[in-house]
Each structure stands twice: as C-alpha cells, then as structure tokens.
Short mmCIF file of C-alpha atoms in Angstrom, two decimals:
data_model
loop_
_atom_site.label_atom_id
_atom_site.label_comp_id
_atom_site.label_asym_id
_atom_site.label_seq_id
_atom_site.Cartn_x
_atom_site.Cartn_y
_atom_site.Cartn_z
CA UNK A 1 0.05 -0.19 -0.03
CA UNK A 2 2.92 2.22 0.54
CA UNK A 3 3.12 3.38 -3.05
CA UNK A 4 -0.56 4.65 -2.60
CA UNK A 5 0.62 6.70 0.13
CA UNK A 6 3.09 8.99 -1.38
CA UNK A 7 3.74 12.07 0.52
CA UNK A 8 1.50 15.00 -0.73
CA UNK A 9 2.51 18.05 0.86
CA UNK A 10 -0.12 20.48 1.63
CA UNK A 11 -0.29 23.17 -0.94
CA UNK A 12 -0.57 26.76 0.36
CA UNK A 13 -1.85 28.85 -2.70
CA UNK A 14 -1.66 32.13 -0.58
CA UNK A 15 -3.40 33.95 -3.30
CA UNK A 16 -4.24 37.49 -2.56
CA UNK A 17 -7.70 38.01 -1.48
CA UNK A 18 -10.26 38.67 -4.09
CA UNK A 19 -12.17 41.81 -4.37
CA UNK A 20 -14.64 40.59 -2.01
CA UNK A 21 -12.35 39.16 0.22
CA UNK A 22 -13.33 36.23 2.87
CA UNK A 23 -17.05 37.36 2.64
CA UNK A 24 -17.07 36.74 -1.09
CA UNK A 25 -15.32 33.39 -0.86
CA UNK A 26 -17.54 32.26 2.01
CA UNK A 27 -20.68 33.29 -0.11
CA UNK A 28 -19.29 31.24 -3.03
CA UNK A 29 -18.84 28.14 -0.83
CA UNK A 30 -22.35 28.74 0.48
CA UNK A 31 -23.90 28.57 -2.88
CA UNK A 32 -21.87 25.38 -3.63
CA UNK A 33 -23.04 23.59 -0.22
CA UNK A 34 -26.78 24.90 -1.51
CA UNK A 35 -26.28 23.15 -4.73
CA UNK A 36 -25.25 19.89 -3.29
CA UNK A 37 -28.06 19.85 -0.60
CA UNK A 38 -30.63 20.60 -3.41
CA UNK A 39 -28.93 17.78 -5.82
CA UNK A 40 -29.38 15.36 -2.79
CA UNK A 41 -32.82 16.03 -2.30
CA UNK A 42 -33.65 15.61 -5.96
CA UNK A 43 -31.88 12.21 -6.02
CA UNK A 44 -33.57 11.08 -2.76
CA UNK A 45 -36.56 9.30 -4.47
CA UNK A 46 -34.02 6.82 -6.15
CA UNK A 47 -33.00 5.48 -2.82
CA UNK A 48 -35.33 2.93 -1.87
CA UNK A 49 -33.25 1.46 0.75
CA UNK A 50 -34.22 2.99 4.06
CA UNK A 51 -30.72 3.26 5.51
CA UNK A 52 -29.37 4.84 2.31
CA UNK A 53 -32.14 7.31 1.99
CA UNK A 54 -31.55 8.15 5.66
CA UNK A 55 -27.76 8.62 5.07
CA UNK A 56 -28.09 10.80 2.09
CA UNK A 57 -30.90 12.87 3.46
CA UNK A 58 -28.64 13.43 6.72
CA UNK A 59 -25.92 14.58 4.31
CA UNK A 60 -28.29 17.01 2.84
CA UNK A 61 -29.09 18.39 6.03
CA UNK A 62 -25.47 18.90 7.14
CA UNK A 63 -24.88 20.78 3.73
CA UNK A 64 -27.89 22.97 4.38
CA UNK A 65 -26.40 23.79 7.82
CA UNK A 66 -22.95 24.36 6.43
CA UNK A 67 -24.40 26.76 3.91
CA UNK A 68 -26.31 28.79 6.85
CA UNK A 69 -22.95 28.91 8.68
CA UNK A 70 -21.09 30.23 5.51
CA UNK A 71 -23.86 32.66 4.94
CA UNK A 72 -23.10 34.17 8.49
CA UNK A 73 -19.52 34.37 7.35
CA UNK A 74 -20.38 36.07 4.14
CA UNK A 75 -22.72 38.77 5.67
CA UNK A 76 -24.27 41.22 3.24
CA UNK A 77 -22.61 39.05 0.49
CA UNK A 78 -24.63 35.88 1.40
CA UNK A 79 -26.61 34.09 -1.13
CA UNK A 80 -30.09 32.55 -0.85
CA UNK A 81 -29.91 30.26 -3.85
CA UNK A 82 -27.47 27.53 -4.98
CA UNK A 83 -24.57 28.42 -7.14
CA UNK A 84 -26.42 28.81 -10.55
CA UNK A 85 -23.49 27.33 -12.59
CA UNK A 86 -22.61 24.45 -10.32
CA UNK A 87 -26.31 23.64 -9.59
CA UNK A 88 -27.06 23.50 -13.30
CA UNK A 89 -24.05 21.02 -13.81
CA UNK A 90 -25.42 18.99 -10.94
CA UNK A 91 -28.82 18.93 -12.28
CA UNK A 92 -27.75 17.34 -15.55
CA UNK A 93 -25.79 14.57 -13.48
CA UNK A 94 -28.84 13.89 -11.08
CA UNK A 95 -31.23 13.72 -14.16
CA UNK A 96 -28.82 10.79 -15.58
CA UNK A 97 -29.02 8.96 -12.36
CA UNK A 98 -30.97 5.46 -12.45
CA UNK A 99 -29.80 3.47 -9.49
CA UNK A 100 -28.92 3.74 -5.74
CA UNK A 101 -25.37 2.89 -6.41
CA UNK A 102 -25.15 5.71 -8.96
CA UNK A 103 -26.68 8.07 -6.42
CA UNK A 104 -24.27 6.96 -3.87
CA UNK A 105 -21.26 7.14 -6.40
CA UNK A 106 -22.22 10.65 -7.23
CA UNK A 107 -22.53 11.56 -3.62
CA UNK A 108 -19.07 10.07 -2.89
CA UNK A 109 -17.44 12.18 -5.64
CA UNK A 110 -19.30 15.44 -4.50
CA UNK A 111 -18.20 14.82 -0.79
CA UNK A 112 -14.74 14.61 -2.07
CA UNK A 113 -14.95 17.75 -4.17
CA UNK A 114 -16.63 19.43 -1.13
CA UNK A 115 -13.65 18.56 1.21
CA UNK A 116 -11.07 19.68 -1.61
CA UNK A 117 -13.17 22.91 -1.75
CA UNK A 118 -12.96 23.48 1.91
CA UNK A 119 -9.15 22.73 1.96
CA UNK A 120 -8.94 25.37 -0.97
CA UNK A 121 -10.79 27.95 1.38
CA UNK A 122 -8.34 27.16 4.41
CA UNK A 123 -5.61 27.89 1.96
CA UNK A 124 -7.09 31.31 0.77
CA UNK A 125 -9.35 32.76 3.58
CA UNK A 126 -7.42 35.73 5.21
CA UNK A 127 -9.13 35.68 8.75
CA UNK A 128 -8.76 33.14 11.63
CA UNK A 129 -12.23 32.97 12.45
CA UNK A 130 -13.31 32.28 8.79
CA UNK A 131 -10.71 29.50 8.61
CA UNK A 132 -11.87 28.06 11.94
CA UNK A 133 -15.52 27.94 10.70
CA UNK A 134 -14.56 26.15 7.57
CA UNK A 135 -12.34 23.77 9.55
CA UNK A 136 -15.39 22.55 11.54
CA UNK A 137 -16.92 21.44 8.29
CA UNK A 138 -14.12 19.87 6.41
CA UNK A 139 -13.65 16.83 8.59
CA UNK A 140 -17.19 16.17 8.34
CA UNK A 141 -17.10 16.16 4.47
CA UNK A 142 -14.29 13.59 4.74
CA UNK A 143 -16.26 11.46 6.93
CA UNK A 144 -19.24 11.62 4.55
CA UNK A 145 -17.04 10.52 1.74
CA UNK A 146 -15.65 7.76 3.73
CA UNK A 147 -19.02 6.37 4.78
CA UNK A 148 -20.19 6.62 1.10
CA UNK A 149 -17.14 4.83 -0.17
CA UNK A 150 -17.50 1.84 2.33
CA UNK A 151 -21.24 1.56 1.47
CA UNK A 152 -20.17 1.19 -2.08
CA UNK A 153 -17.89 -1.57 -1.23
CA UNK A 154 -14.83 0.34 -1.99
CA UNK A 155 -11.47 -0.98 -0.41
CA UNK A 156 -9.97 1.01 2.36
CA UNK A 157 -7.07 2.24 0.11
CA UNK A 158 -9.67 3.85 -2.15
CA UNK A 159 -11.70 5.33 0.68
CA UNK A 160 -8.53 7.03 2.27
CA UNK A 161 -6.51 7.34 -0.79
CA UNK A 162 -4.14 9.83 0.37
CA UNK A 163 -2.31 10.77 3.62
CA UNK A 164 -3.14 14.57 3.14
CA UNK A 165 -6.35 16.31 1.93
CA UNK A 166 -5.44 18.45 -0.79
CA UNK A 167 -7.47 21.11 -2.82
CA UNK A 168 -7.08 19.19 -5.85
CA UNK A 169 -10.58 18.58 -7.58
CA UNK A 170 -11.97 21.65 -5.77
CA UNK A 171 -15.00 23.35 -7.01
CA UNK A 172 -13.22 26.25 -8.77
CA UNK A 173 -14.73 29.76 -8.39
CA UNK A 174 -13.17 30.72 -11.58
CA UNK A 175 -15.54 28.02 -13.21
CA UNK A 176 -18.44 28.52 -11.11
CA UNK A 177 -18.58 32.12 -10.22
CA UNK A 178 -18.05 34.54 -7.27
CA UNK A 179 -14.88 35.28 -5.45
CA UNK B 1 8.84 12.04 4.81
CA UNK B 2 9.63 9.37 7.32
CA UNK B 3 8.00 6.11 6.39
CA UNK B 4 8.86 4.29 9.47
CA UNK B 5 8.77 4.88 13.27
CA UNK B 6 11.87 6.30 14.85
CA UNK B 7 14.22 4.34 16.97
CA UNK B 8 12.69 5.47 20.00
CA UNK B 9 9.15 4.66 18.94
CA UNK B 10 10.56 1.23 17.80
CA UNK B 11 11.76 0.62 21.27
CA UNK B 12 8.44 1.60 22.80
CA UNK B 13 6.77 -0.66 20.34
CA UNK B 14 9.06 -3.55 21.40
CA UNK B 15 8.27 -2.80 25.23
CA UNK B 16 4.69 -2.43 24.58
CA UNK B 17 4.57 -5.72 22.68
CA UNK B 18 6.31 -7.47 25.49
CA UNK B 19 3.97 -5.96 28.01
CA UNK B 20 0.93 -6.92 26.02
CA UNK B 21 2.19 -10.55 25.51
CA UNK B 22 2.28 -10.96 29.33
CA UNK B 23 -0.99 -9.35 29.84
CA UNK B 24 -2.59 -11.44 27.15
CA UNK B 25 -1.25 -14.51 28.99
CA UNK B 26 -2.68 -13.27 32.29
CA UNK B 27 -6.04 -12.54 30.55
CA UNK B 28 -6.32 -15.96 29.08
CA UNK B 29 -8.94 -17.28 31.33
CA UNK B 30 -10.89 -14.17 30.98
CA UNK B 31 -10.73 -14.57 27.24
CA UNK B 32 -12.21 -17.99 27.70
CA UNK B 33 -15.27 -16.57 29.59
CA UNK B 34 -15.73 -13.82 27.14
CA UNK B 35 -19.37 -13.58 26.26
CA UNK B 36 -21.02 -13.57 22.90
CA UNK B 37 -22.69 -10.20 22.12
CA UNK B 38 -24.43 -11.11 18.82
CA UNK B 39 -27.65 -10.37 20.20
CA UNK B 40 -26.73 -6.83 20.49
CA UNK B 41 -26.48 -6.12 16.83
CA UNK B 42 -29.29 -4.13 15.37
CA UNK B 43 -31.23 -5.32 12.44
CA UNK B 44 -29.55 -5.19 9.19
CA UNK B 45 -30.49 -2.12 7.22
CA UNK B 46 -31.45 -0.04 10.21
CA UNK B 47 -30.37 3.54 9.56
CA UNK B 48 -28.95 3.76 13.15
CA UNK B 49 -26.43 0.99 12.23
CA UNK B 50 -25.00 3.31 9.51
CA UNK B 51 -25.22 6.44 11.40
CA UNK B 52 -24.68 5.29 14.86
CA UNK B 53 -27.57 7.51 16.05
CA UNK B 54 -28.72 4.97 18.78
CA UNK B 55 -25.35 4.73 20.20
CA UNK B 56 -24.57 8.50 20.62
CA UNK B 57 -24.94 8.14 24.34
CA UNK B 58 -22.32 5.32 24.45
CA UNK B 59 -19.91 7.38 22.47
CA UNK B 60 -20.34 10.23 24.92
CA UNK B 61 -19.39 7.82 27.48
CA UNK B 62 -16.40 6.08 26.11
CA UNK B 63 -15.43 8.53 23.13
CA UNK B 64 -12.89 10.82 22.51
CA UNK B 65 -13.88 12.97 25.51
CA UNK B 66 -12.41 10.21 27.76
CA UNK B 67 -9.30 9.58 26.12
CA UNK B 68 -7.45 11.28 28.88
CA UNK B 69 -8.39 11.17 32.29
CA UNK B 70 -10.17 14.05 34.05
CA UNK B 71 -6.84 14.53 36.26
CA UNK B 72 -4.73 15.09 33.09
CA UNK B 73 -7.29 17.25 31.41
CA UNK B 74 -7.77 19.45 34.56
CA UNK B 75 -3.86 19.86 34.87
CA UNK B 76 -4.01 20.94 31.23
CA UNK B 77 -7.03 23.06 31.20
CA UNK B 78 -7.18 26.19 29.00
CA UNK B 79 -9.69 28.88 28.58
CA UNK B 80 -12.53 28.30 26.05
CA UNK B 81 -12.17 29.96 22.64
CA UNK B 82 -15.83 29.15 22.11
CA UNK B 83 -16.52 31.66 24.92
CA UNK B 84 -14.09 34.08 23.46
CA UNK B 85 -11.06 33.22 25.44
CA UNK B 86 -7.82 31.71 24.29
CA UNK B 87 -5.33 33.18 21.75
CA UNK B 88 -6.56 35.72 19.52
CA UNK B 89 -6.83 34.78 15.87
CA UNK B 90 -4.41 36.92 14.07
CA UNK B 91 -1.87 36.48 11.24
CA UNK B 92 0.82 38.41 13.14
CA UNK B 93 3.61 36.21 13.94
CA UNK B 94 5.00 37.47 17.13
CA UNK B 95 7.28 35.53 19.55
CA UNK B 96 4.63 34.34 21.83
CA UNK B 97 2.29 33.44 18.89
CA UNK B 98 5.16 31.40 17.44
CA UNK B 99 5.91 29.65 20.65
CA UNK B 100 2.29 28.70 20.89
CA UNK B 101 2.36 27.55 17.18
CA UNK B 102 5.36 25.41 18.15
CA UNK B 103 3.77 23.77 21.05
CA UNK B 104 0.69 22.73 18.95
CA UNK B 105 3.00 21.31 16.24
CA UNK B 106 5.02 19.55 18.80
CA UNK B 107 1.80 18.13 20.38
CA UNK B 108 0.64 17.21 17.00
CA UNK B 109 3.62 15.18 16.11
CA UNK B 110 3.63 13.51 19.44
CA UNK B 111 0.10 12.28 18.96
CA UNK B 112 0.97 11.04 15.39
CA UNK B 113 3.67 9.03 16.74
CA UNK B 114 1.61 7.57 19.63
CA UNK B 115 -1.11 6.40 17.26
CA UNK B 116 1.66 4.96 14.94
CA UNK B 117 2.70 2.88 17.89
CA UNK B 118 -0.76 1.96 18.83
CA UNK B 119 -1.48 0.47 15.32
CA UNK B 120 1.79 -1.18 14.84
CA UNK B 121 1.57 -2.65 18.35
CA UNK B 122 -2.10 -3.89 17.58
CA UNK B 123 -1.16 -5.39 14.22
CA UNK B 124 1.61 -7.19 15.60
CA UNK B 125 0.16 -8.25 18.97
CA UNK B 126 -1.65 -11.45 17.93
CA UNK B 127 -5.04 -9.92 18.94
CA UNK B 128 -5.63 -8.80 15.27
CA UNK B 129 -6.00 -12.01 13.14
CA UNK B 130 -8.10 -10.79 10.27
CA UNK B 131 -5.71 -10.06 7.39
CA UNK B 132 -7.76 -7.20 6.16
CA UNK B 133 -7.71 -5.52 9.49
CA UNK B 134 -4.14 -5.88 10.04
CA UNK B 135 -3.48 -4.31 6.62
CA UNK B 136 -5.94 -1.44 7.42
CA UNK B 137 -3.95 -0.88 10.68
CA UNK B 138 -0.65 -0.78 8.89
CA UNK B 139 -2.06 1.41 6.19
CA UNK B 140 -3.24 4.05 8.71
CA UNK B 141 0.04 3.70 10.58
CA UNK B 142 1.80 4.78 7.45
CA UNK B 143 -0.47 7.74 6.83
CA UNK B 144 0.16 8.85 10.50
CA UNK B 145 3.94 8.46 9.90
CA UNK B 146 3.58 10.97 7.23
CA UNK B 147 1.47 13.23 9.26
CA UNK B 148 4.26 12.95 12.04
CA UNK B 149 6.86 13.87 9.74
CA UNK B 150 4.83 16.88 8.33
CA UNK B 151 4.24 18.29 11.73
CA UNK B 152 7.92 17.71 12.53
CA UNK B 153 8.89 19.61 9.43
CA UNK B 154 6.54 22.45 10.30
CA UNK B 155 7.93 22.60 13.62
CA UNK B 156 11.40 22.90 12.33
CA UNK B 157 10.21 25.61 10.00
CA UNK B 158 8.60 27.45 12.73
CA UNK B 159 11.98 27.51 14.57
CA UNK B 160 11.15 24.88 17.16
CA UNK B 161 12.83 21.52 18.07
CA UNK B 162 10.36 18.65 16.55
CA UNK B 163 8.92 16.14 18.92
CA UNK B 164 9.77 13.01 17.55
CA UNK B 165 8.35 10.35 20.16
CA UNK B 166 4.99 8.98 21.16
CA UNK B 167 3.16 11.31 23.37
CA UNK B 168 4.34 10.21 26.84
CA UNK B 169 0.96 11.13 28.69
CA UNK B 170 -1.14 9.46 26.13
CA UNK B 171 1.02 6.32 26.32
CA UNK B 172 0.81 6.45 30.14
CA UNK B 173 -2.80 7.18 30.20
CA UNK B 174 -3.74 4.30 27.88
CA UNK B 175 -1.15 1.76 28.73
CA UNK B 176 -3.47 -0.44 30.83
CA UNK B 177 -5.98 -0.15 28.20
CA UNK B 178 -3.63 -1.29 25.43
CA UNK B 179 -2.31 -4.10 27.54
CA UNK B 180 -6.07 -5.07 28.19
CA UNK B 181 -6.99 -5.41 24.42
CA UNK B 182 -8.34 -8.77 24.01
CA UNK B 183 -10.24 -8.74 20.97
CA UNK B 184 -10.33 -7.04 17.48
CA UNK B 185 -13.22 -4.91 18.44
CA UNK B 186 -11.17 -3.71 21.53
CA UNK B 187 -8.44 -2.68 19.02
CA UNK B 188 -10.68 -0.97 16.62
CA UNK B 189 -12.67 0.70 19.29
CA UNK B 190 -9.65 2.26 20.87
CA UNK B 191 -8.19 3.25 17.50
CA UNK B 192 -11.66 4.91 16.85
CA UNK B 193 -11.57 7.01 19.95
CA UNK B 194 -7.85 8.09 19.54
CA UNK B 195 -8.52 9.03 15.85
CA UNK B 196 -11.60 10.89 17.03
CA UNK B 197 -9.65 12.89 19.67
CA UNK B 198 -7.07 13.68 16.78
CA UNK B 199 -9.66 15.22 14.48
CA UNK B 200 -10.99 17.19 17.59
CA UNK B 201 -7.48 18.35 18.38
CA UNK B 202 -6.67 19.60 14.74
CA UNK B 203 -10.16 21.30 14.30
CA UNK B 204 -9.64 22.99 17.80
CA UNK B 205 -6.14 24.31 16.61
CA UNK B 206 -7.52 25.68 13.35
CA UNK B 207 -7.86 29.58 13.35
CA UNK B 208 -5.61 29.93 16.39
CA UNK B 209 -2.19 29.78 14.80
CA UNK B 210 -0.02 32.95 14.77
CA UNK B 211 1.08 31.76 11.37
CA UNK B 212 -2.32 31.39 9.58
CA UNK B 213 -1.06 29.04 6.94
CA UNK B 214 -0.78 26.29 9.57
CA UNK B 215 -4.60 26.20 9.53
CA UNK B 216 -4.55 24.37 6.23
CA UNK B 217 -1.68 22.20 7.18
CA UNK B 218 -3.36 20.74 10.44
CA UNK B 219 -6.68 20.44 8.68
CA UNK B 220 -5.09 18.60 5.62
CA UNK B 221 -4.34 15.84 8.21
CA UNK B 222 -7.23 16.20 10.19
CA UNK B 223 -9.60 15.75 7.23
CA UNK B 224 -8.00 12.45 6.40
CA UNK B 225 -8.01 11.24 10.06
CA UNK B 226 -11.86 11.96 9.99
CA UNK B 227 -11.90 9.50 7.06
CA UNK B 228 -10.08 6.96 9.16
CA UNK B 229 -12.80 7.57 12.05
CA UNK B 230 -15.52 6.81 9.50
CA UNK B 231 -13.82 3.71 8.38
CA UNK B 232 -13.18 2.43 11.85
CA UNK B 233 -16.85 3.23 12.81
CA UNK B 234 -17.98 1.25 9.79
CA UNK B 235 -15.72 -1.64 10.77
CA UNK B 236 -17.22 -1.65 14.24
CA UNK B 237 -20.59 -1.75 12.74
CA UNK B 238 -19.64 -4.79 10.47
CA UNK B 239 -19.91 -2.81 7.34
CA UNK B 240 -16.42 -3.31 5.83
CA UNK B 241 -16.18 -6.32 3.64
CA UNK B 242 -13.51 -8.74 4.60
CA UNK B 243 -13.38 -7.33 8.33
CA UNK B 244 -15.96 -9.12 10.26
CA UNK B 245 -14.82 -7.82 13.59
CA UNK B 246 -15.64 -9.90 16.59
CA UNK B 247 -17.47 -9.84 18.69
CA UNK B 248 -20.16 -7.98 16.49
CA UNK B 249 -21.78 -4.90 17.81
CA UNK B 250 -23.29 -1.52 16.91
CA UNK B 251 -20.83 1.14 15.54
CA UNK B 252 -20.29 4.41 17.04
CA UNK B 253 -20.85 7.69 14.96
CA UNK B 254 -19.11 7.86 11.56
CA UNK B 255 -19.31 11.76 11.78
CA UNK B 256 -20.68 14.48 14.01
CA UNK B 257 -24.63 14.11 13.96
CA UNK B 258 -25.05 17.84 13.79
CA UNK B 259 -22.63 18.18 10.84
CA UNK B 260 -19.92 20.06 12.35
CA UNK B 261 -16.80 18.92 14.22
CA UNK B 262 -16.80 20.80 17.66
CA UNK B 263 -13.35 19.96 19.05
CA UNK B 264 -14.81 18.46 21.94
CA UNK B 265 -12.46 15.83 23.46
CA UNK B 266 -9.46 17.60 22.07
CA UNK B 267 -6.01 17.14 23.61
CA UNK B 268 -4.75 20.31 25.02
CA UNK B 269 -1.56 21.75 23.19
CA UNK B 270 1.44 21.02 25.50
CA UNK B 271 0.08 17.75 27.10
CA UNK B 272 3.25 15.50 27.30
CA UNK B 273 5.63 17.69 25.44
#
C-alpha cells in the first residue's frame, strides 16, 4: 500500500484576497453547499433502501447547515440560492441517475469535491475566524466521503486514498462564479 | 517524509509488545469466559447501524472525551475559545504566537507518533488475526507516520525542536487499556477513540495559529483522520467487507450528527511535550 501513500505536501496557494475578500469566498462556498444539498434532495426518490435514504438525507441536512454558517461569514454577500453554474451541472448529473449505487457514487464524488473546496478555502481565507469555521466542516465532508465509499464496497485504500487532504478537485470559483 | 517509526518509537513498540504478551497470557481465562454479544447487533439495514444514532450516548461515555483522564485534562486546562477566550486569531507572527504554534505542532507530532505505535503494536500483537484489519492498521499507521513527519517539518520551519516520540502522557494514560486489548473489536474501538480525539485536536487548533497558513496544514491531516474515524466506525458496525470484527456489535458515530466538528475531546496543546 505504501506506493499509494506517497507524500503529498499540503499546498498553500496564498493567493491575494479577491475583491470581495473572505465574505465573497464564503458566499461562493455557501452557493456550492446549497447546490449539493438540493442535488441530494432531488436524488432521494431513487434511494429505496431506508438506511441509504436516511444517510443521504442526513448529508443534505449537513450541507444546508454548512451553507447557513457560511452565509453568516458572508454577511451582506450571503446568497439565498445555489450557485447557478454548479447547480446546473449537478442537475444534469442527477437527471442521468438511475440506481441507488449511481446516487451514492455521485454523492461520494461530490463529498470529495466539497472536502477539496474547503481545503482550498483554508488556503485562501484571510482571517482566522473564517478558517476556523470552515475547519469545523472539512472533517465532516471527509467522513461523509468515507462512509459513502465503504457503503459502495470500495477498499480502504480507495476510501482513504491519500495521507493529506489537498485542494485538488475543488469546485473552482473561476469556473462557477464569485470570489 | 519518514515512512517508519523512529528508533525510540520502535523501542517503545517492542516494550509495549512484551507487556501486552504478558497481559494477554494473564488474561487467558478471561478470554475463555468472554461472552457472545451477537444479540446486541441491530437489524440489518437499520439507519442507526450506519449512522450510529442509537449509540450516541455510548460514544459520549467512552468516546474521545474520555481518552485522557479528568485529572490530566484538569492539569492541562485552558480557556475556552468558544467563549471568546484563548489566543486571538491573528496572522501576526510575534514571539509568543510563534511559541504557541510550536507547542501545537510538537503536540501534534507526538500524538501522531503515539497512534503509529498503537496501530503497529495492535497489528503485531496477535489480537488482530483478520488479514484485512491488520492491513488497514498498517496502512493507517503509514499515513500517521507521514503526518508526524509533516508536523515535525512544520515545527522546524517555525524554529522549534520537533517532537519525535510518542506522546508520553497518552502512552501512560492508555497503557493499561492497550495491555488489556483482548479482541479485534477492542483494538478498533480504541483506535476509533484516539482518531476521534485527533480530529477534535486539529479542528480545535485551526484558526488559532499565529502563522495562519498552519490552519490548512493541520486540517489537511484532520480531514484524513476523519476518514479513518468513519472507516473504523463502519468496521465496528460490521460494514467493511473482509473485516468481520468479533464480537459483532453496534458502531459509533461515523461523523458528528449535527454536521460540524466541535473540537470536543481535543487534546490540549502542550500535553506531554
């Protein structure tokens, strides 16, 4: 397994704050969380196994709660609707889902992207309180991803593929707006 | 990055393994009388099995909060940041802030070394007989070795002296419990609790560093350890193929039910270092 575990040094982008600073970045992440929560709600009817429906419903609640916290960080820049661009991309994916396994797989991918996005925020937010708030969410997304991976029957080395969380695969503000 | 434990950790592992062998021999009669808890397993497919919701009370009793004794926690008590206390969140790297950063990083590497030793000891103890579980323990130990090396490097960059041994307070507090490990379930439960405390510790540190870039560093580790927590929870729930942990039973929470890591049960910076 060692070769799968090659050191991946945490990256620190240290980009200068965008025009909107931390509030704009928080608002962007809020829109992403809302989009994921909405996508899960749309996919719920495909989950006929009660435990799996309960799991995805719980994850949706978590993302709505994260969005609310991020909205608090965003202040006057807070959003009330999902990121339009990202939500549109997710809607297309959800529309193509046919089975429980497909729903869980998409959720697994999204949780990994959310974890990467939170890592990206930790590398770019300028204030300690904002980073602290995001830090309370990042491990939870990691836990979500792992539970989904195990539920899908993935081996442990795929459920925890790297020794360090990175921002690789993050939902990029340059692609989905804001910042 | 170091891929293997340091000489000191190896020495501690050997000593721990010897002690555990003795303890297991003495515990033989107890093992023979060990009950079968299959009846405790919830119905297959119950949401509670996946999420551990029915067992929150149990987690609160035996989870991360109880990793260190009340006496040690009191000795290491600190003001609550949640109440507005603690260090200010600033990016100014003054001398006091830098020293505090170093203390957190040294504590972090000491905890990582401890958990490496725990996994390696468990995998080689004879208690763990399921090959996939032993492989998982070794895999997680490898990742923790990388985490320890990362924290040591960060300590050096901050101008400190890296802590390269297993945390002595944790080792002392948990020695009896480690010696008393009798089943694979015992091993996984202890690993779960320690990993849970690690996630809490790193989350609790985020936002408090004088050097704000360290927030991303500690959470790049904390996020992975949260995955370890979830996997261990699923193992305890009997949900990981190839790892039929005996005796079977319920699993604790795979992630915080409210959706936020609170830092509850965090190991206070400076403990043991």
